[in-house]
XYZ file of N, CA and C in Angstrom:
501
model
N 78.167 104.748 80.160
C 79.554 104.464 80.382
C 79.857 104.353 81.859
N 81.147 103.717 82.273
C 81.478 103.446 83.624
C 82.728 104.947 83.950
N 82.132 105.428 85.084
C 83.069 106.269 85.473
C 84.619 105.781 86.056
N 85.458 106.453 86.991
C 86.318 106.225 87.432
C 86.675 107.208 88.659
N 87.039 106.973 89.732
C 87.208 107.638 90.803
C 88.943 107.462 91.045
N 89.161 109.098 91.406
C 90.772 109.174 91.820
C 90.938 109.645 92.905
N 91.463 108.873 94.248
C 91.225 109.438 95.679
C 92.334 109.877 95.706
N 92.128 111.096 96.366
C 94.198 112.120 96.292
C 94.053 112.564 97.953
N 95.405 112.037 98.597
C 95.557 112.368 99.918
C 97.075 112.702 99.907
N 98.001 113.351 100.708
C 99.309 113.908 101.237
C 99.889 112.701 101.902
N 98.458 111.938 102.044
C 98.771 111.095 103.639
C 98.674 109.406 103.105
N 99.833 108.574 103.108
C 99.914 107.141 102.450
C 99.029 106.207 103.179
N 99.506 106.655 104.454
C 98.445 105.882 105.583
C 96.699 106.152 105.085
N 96.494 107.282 105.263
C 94.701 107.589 104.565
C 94.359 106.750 103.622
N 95.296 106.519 102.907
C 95.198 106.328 101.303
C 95.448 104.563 101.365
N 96.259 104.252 101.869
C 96.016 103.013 102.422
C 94.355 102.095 102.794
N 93.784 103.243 104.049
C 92.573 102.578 104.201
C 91.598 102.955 103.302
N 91.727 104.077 102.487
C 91.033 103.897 101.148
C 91.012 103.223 100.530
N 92.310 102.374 99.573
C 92.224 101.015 99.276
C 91.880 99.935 99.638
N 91.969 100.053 101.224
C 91.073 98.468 101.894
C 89.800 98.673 101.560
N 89.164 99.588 101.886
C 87.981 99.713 101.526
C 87.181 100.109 100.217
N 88.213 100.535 99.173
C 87.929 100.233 97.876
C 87.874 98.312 97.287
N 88.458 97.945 98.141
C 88.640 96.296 97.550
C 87.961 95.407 98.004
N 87.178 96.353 100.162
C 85.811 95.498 99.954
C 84.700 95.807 99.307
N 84.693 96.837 99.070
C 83.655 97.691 98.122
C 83.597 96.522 96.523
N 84.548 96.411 96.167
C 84.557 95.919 94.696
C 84.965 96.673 93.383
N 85.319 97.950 94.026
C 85.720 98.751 93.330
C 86.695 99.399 93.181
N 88.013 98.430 93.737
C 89.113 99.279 93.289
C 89.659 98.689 92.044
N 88.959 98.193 90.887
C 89.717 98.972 89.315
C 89.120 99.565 88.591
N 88.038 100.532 89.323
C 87.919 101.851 88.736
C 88.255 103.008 89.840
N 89.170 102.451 90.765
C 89.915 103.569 91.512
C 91.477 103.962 91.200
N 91.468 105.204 91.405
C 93.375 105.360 91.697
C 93.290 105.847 92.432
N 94.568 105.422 93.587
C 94.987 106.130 94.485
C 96.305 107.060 94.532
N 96.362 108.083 94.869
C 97.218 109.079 94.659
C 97.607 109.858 95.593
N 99.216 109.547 96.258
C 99.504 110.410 97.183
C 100.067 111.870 97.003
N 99.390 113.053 97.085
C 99.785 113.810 96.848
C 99.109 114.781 97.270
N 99.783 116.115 97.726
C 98.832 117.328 98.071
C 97.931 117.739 97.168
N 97.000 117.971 97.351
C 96.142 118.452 96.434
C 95.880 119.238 95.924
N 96.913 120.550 96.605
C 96.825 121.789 95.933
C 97.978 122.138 94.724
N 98.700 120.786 94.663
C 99.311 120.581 93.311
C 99.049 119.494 92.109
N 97.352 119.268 92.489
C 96.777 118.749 91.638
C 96.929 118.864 90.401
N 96.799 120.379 89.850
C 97.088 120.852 88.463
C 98.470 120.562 87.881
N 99.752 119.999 88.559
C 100.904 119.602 88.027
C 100.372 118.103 87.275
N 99.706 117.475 87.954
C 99.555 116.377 87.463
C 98.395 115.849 86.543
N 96.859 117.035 86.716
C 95.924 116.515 85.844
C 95.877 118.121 84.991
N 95.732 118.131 83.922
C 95.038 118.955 83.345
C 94.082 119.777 83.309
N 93.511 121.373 83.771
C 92.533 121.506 83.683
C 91.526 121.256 83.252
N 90.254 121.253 83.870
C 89.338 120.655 83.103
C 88.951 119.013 83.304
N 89.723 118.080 84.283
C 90.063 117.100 84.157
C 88.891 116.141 84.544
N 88.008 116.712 84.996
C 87.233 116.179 86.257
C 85.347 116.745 85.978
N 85.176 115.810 85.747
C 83.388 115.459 86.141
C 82.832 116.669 87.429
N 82.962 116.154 88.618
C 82.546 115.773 89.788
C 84.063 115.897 91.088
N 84.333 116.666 91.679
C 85.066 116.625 92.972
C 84.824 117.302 94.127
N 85.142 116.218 94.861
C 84.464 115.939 96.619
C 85.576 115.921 97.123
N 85.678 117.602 98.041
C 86.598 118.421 98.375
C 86.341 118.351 100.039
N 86.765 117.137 100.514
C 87.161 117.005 101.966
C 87.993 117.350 102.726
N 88.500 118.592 102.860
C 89.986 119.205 103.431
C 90.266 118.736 104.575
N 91.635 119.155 105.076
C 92.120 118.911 106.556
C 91.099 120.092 106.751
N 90.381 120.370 108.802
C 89.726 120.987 109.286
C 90.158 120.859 110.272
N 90.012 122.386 111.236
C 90.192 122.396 112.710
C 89.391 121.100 113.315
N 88.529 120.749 112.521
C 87.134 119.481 113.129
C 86.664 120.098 114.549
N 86.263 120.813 114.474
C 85.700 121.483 115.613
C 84.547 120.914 115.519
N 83.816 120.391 114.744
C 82.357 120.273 114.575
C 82.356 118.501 114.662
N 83.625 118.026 115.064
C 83.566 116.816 114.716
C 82.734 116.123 116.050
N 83.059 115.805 116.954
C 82.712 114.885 118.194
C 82.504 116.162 119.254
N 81.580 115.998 120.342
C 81.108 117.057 121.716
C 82.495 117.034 122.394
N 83.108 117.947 122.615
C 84.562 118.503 123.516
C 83.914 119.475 124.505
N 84.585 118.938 125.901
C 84.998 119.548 126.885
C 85.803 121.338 126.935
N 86.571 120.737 125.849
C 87.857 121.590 125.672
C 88.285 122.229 124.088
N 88.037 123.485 123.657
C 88.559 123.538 122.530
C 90.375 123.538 122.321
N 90.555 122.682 121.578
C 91.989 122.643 120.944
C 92.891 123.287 120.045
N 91.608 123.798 119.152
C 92.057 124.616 118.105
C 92.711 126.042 118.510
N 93.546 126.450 118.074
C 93.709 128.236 118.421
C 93.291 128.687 117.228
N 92.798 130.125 117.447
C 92.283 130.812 116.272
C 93.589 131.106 115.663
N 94.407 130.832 115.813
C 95.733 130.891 114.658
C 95.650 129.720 113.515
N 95.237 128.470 114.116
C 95.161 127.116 113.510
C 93.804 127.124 112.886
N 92.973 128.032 113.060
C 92.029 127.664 112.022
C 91.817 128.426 110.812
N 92.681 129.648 110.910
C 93.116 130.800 109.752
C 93.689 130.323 108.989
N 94.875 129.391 109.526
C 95.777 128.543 108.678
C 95.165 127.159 107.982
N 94.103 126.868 108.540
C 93.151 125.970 108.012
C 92.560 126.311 106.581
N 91.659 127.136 107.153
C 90.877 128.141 105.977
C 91.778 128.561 105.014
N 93.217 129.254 104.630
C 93.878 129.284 104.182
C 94.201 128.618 103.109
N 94.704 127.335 103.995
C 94.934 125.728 102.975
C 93.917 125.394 102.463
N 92.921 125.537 102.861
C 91.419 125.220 102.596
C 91.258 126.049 100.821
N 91.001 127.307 101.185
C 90.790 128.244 99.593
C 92.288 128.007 98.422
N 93.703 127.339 99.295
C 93.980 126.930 97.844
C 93.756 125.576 97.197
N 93.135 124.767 98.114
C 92.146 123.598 97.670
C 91.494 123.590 96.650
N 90.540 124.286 97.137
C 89.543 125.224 96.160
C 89.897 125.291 95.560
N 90.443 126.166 95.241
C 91.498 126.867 94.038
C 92.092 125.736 92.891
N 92.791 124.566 93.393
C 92.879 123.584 92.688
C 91.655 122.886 92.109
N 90.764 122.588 93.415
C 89.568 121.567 92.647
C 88.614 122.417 91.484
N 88.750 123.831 91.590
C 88.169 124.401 90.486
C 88.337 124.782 89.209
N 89.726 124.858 88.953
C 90.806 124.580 88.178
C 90.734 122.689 87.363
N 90.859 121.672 88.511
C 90.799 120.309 87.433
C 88.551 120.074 87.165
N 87.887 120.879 87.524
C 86.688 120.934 87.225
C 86.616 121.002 85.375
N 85.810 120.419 85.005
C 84.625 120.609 83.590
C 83.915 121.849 83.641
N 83.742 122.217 82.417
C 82.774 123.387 82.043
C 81.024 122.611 82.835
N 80.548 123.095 83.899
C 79.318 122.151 83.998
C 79.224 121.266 85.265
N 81.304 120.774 85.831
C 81.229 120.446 86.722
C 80.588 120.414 88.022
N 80.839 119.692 89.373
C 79.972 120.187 90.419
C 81.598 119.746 91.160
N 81.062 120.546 92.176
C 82.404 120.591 93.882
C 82.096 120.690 94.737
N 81.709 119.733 95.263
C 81.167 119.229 96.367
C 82.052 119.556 98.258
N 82.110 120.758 98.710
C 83.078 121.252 99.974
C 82.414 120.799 100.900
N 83.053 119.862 101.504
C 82.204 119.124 103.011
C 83.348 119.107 103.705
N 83.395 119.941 105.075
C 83.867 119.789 106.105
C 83.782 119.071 107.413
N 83.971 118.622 108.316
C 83.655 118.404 110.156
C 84.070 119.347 110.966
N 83.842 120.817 110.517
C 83.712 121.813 111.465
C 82.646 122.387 111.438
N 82.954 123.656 112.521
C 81.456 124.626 112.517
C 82.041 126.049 112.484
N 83.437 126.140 112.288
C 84.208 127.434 112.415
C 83.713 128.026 110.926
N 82.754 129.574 111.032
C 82.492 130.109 109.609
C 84.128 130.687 108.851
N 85.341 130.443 109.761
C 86.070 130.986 108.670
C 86.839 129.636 107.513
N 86.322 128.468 108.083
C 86.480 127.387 107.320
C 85.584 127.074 106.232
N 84.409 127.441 106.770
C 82.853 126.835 106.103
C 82.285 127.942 104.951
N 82.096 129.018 105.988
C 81.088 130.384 104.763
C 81.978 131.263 104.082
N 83.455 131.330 104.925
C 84.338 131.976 104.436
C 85.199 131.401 103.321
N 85.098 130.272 103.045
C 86.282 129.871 102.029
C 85.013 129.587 100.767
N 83.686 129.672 101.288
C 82.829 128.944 99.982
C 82.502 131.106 99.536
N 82.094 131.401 100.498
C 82.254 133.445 99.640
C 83.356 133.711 99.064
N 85.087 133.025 99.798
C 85.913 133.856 98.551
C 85.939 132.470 97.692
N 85.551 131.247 97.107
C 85.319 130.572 95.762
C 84.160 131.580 94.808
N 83.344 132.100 95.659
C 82.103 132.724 94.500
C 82.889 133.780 94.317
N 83.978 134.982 95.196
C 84.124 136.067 94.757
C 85.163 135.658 93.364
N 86.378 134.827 94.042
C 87.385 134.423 92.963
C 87.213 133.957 91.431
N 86.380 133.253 91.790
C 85.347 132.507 90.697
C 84.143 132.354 90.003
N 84.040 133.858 89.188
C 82.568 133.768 89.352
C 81.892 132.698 88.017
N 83.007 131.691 87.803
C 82.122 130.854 86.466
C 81.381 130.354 87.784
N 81.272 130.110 88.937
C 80.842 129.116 90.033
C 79.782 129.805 90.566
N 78.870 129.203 91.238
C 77.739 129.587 91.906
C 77.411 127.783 92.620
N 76.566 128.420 93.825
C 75.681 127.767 94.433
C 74.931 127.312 94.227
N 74.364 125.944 94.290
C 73.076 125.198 94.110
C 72.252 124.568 95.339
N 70.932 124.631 94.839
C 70.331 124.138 96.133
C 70.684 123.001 97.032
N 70.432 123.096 98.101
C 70.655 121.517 98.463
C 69.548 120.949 99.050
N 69.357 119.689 99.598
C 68.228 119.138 99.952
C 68.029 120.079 101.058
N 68.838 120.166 101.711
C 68.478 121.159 103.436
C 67.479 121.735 103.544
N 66.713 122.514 102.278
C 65.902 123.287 102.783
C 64.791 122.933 103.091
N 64.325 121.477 103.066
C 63.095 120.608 103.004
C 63.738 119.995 104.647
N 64.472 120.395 104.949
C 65.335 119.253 105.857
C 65.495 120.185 107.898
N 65.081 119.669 108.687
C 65.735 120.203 109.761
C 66.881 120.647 109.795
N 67.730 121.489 110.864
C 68.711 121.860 111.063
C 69.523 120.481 110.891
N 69.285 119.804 111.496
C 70.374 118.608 112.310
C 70.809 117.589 111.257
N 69.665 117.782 110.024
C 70.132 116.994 108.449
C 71.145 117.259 107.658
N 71.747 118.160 108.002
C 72.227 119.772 107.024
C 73.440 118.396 106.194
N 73.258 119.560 104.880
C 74.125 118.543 103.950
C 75.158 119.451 103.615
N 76.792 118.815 102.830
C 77.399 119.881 101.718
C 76.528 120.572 101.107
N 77.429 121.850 100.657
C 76.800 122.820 100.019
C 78.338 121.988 98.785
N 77.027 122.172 97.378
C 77.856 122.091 96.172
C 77.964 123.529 95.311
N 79.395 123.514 94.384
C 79.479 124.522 93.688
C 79.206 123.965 92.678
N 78.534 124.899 91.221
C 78.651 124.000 89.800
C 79.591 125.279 89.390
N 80.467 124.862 88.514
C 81.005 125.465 87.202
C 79.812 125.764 86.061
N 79.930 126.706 85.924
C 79.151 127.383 85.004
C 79.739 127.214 83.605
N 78.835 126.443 82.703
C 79.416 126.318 81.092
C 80.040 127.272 80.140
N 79.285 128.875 80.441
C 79.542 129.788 80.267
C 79.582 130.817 80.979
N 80.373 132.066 80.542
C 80.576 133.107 81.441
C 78.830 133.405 81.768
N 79.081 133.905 82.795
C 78.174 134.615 83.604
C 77.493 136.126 82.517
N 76.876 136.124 82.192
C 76.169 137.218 81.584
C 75.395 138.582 82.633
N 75.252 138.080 83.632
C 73.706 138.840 84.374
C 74.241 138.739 85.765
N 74.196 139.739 86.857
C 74.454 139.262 87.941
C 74.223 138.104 88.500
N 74.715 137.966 89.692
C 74.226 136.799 90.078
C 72.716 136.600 91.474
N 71.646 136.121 91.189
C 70.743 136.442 91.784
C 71.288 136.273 93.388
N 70.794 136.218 94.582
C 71.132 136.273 95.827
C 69.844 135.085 95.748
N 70.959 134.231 96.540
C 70.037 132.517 96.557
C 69.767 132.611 98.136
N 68.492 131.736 98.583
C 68.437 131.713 99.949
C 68.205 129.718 100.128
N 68.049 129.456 101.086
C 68.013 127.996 101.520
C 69.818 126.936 101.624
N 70.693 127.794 101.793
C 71.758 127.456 101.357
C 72.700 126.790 102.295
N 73.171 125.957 103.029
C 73.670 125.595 104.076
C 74.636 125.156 104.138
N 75.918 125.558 104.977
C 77.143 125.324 104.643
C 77.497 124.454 106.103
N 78.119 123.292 106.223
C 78.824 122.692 107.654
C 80.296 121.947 107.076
């Protein structure tokens, strides 16, 4: 079967050049575009709603381009991380029993990166960590770290995984 992709942004402009580039792609009529925050996703889809979601948040982007100068204040990236875990919170919520959630940032701040993916495992424990290519991979390859939804409750602790890389 043919899937379908639903790009959700706050921002009309974003969402805009998503559509240009869904239409050189060839694929915008199996896209929707949807302006809307995302942490009121669940008003509009149903739990459960979703395959597969690729959870690109706003970020301090500290990790984005080499700076002279940091911009961020550690006030603005608390408030990041913040918005960030009720993201989460939504994309795990419109997830499938089985799903995957894919958290990719452009920072390097751990209270954006290790901190919002530890409180998804504490909040959530249908969720756990899966490998990623990284561990075959240099530093400088480093990929998302994905969550899966677990089909069923958790029975057994959860083992302590190593090779795991979060940016």
């Amino acid at each position: 079967g043919r899937g379908s992709v639903v790009a959700l942004d706050r921002s009309a402009r974003r969402l805009a050049e998503v559509e240009k580039l869904a239409s050189r792609l060839g694929v915008e009529a199996t896209m929707e575009c949807v302006c809307l925050d995302a942490t009121l996703a669940l008003e509009r889809w149903p739990p459960g709603s979703f395959d597969r979601v690729l959870l690109d948040p706003p970020c301090s982007a500290l990790g984005q381009r080499p700076r002279l100068i940091l911009t961020a204040t550690p006030e603005e990236v608390c408030a990041c991380a913040a918005y960030q875990m009720r993201l989460v919170s939504a994309a795990v919520g419109l997830l499938k029993p089985g799903g995957v959630l894919v958290y990719s940032t452009c920072t390097v701040s751990a209270e954006e990166n290790e901190m919002v993916i530890a409180h998804a495992l504490e909040a959530y424990p249908q969720m756990c960590l899966v490998p990623s290519l990284t561990s075959t991979l240099s530093p400088r390859h480093l990929m998302p770290t994905a969550l899966v939804r677990r089909p069923r409750p958790r029975l057994r602790p959860r083992p302590r995984r190593r090779h795991h890389h979060l940016l």
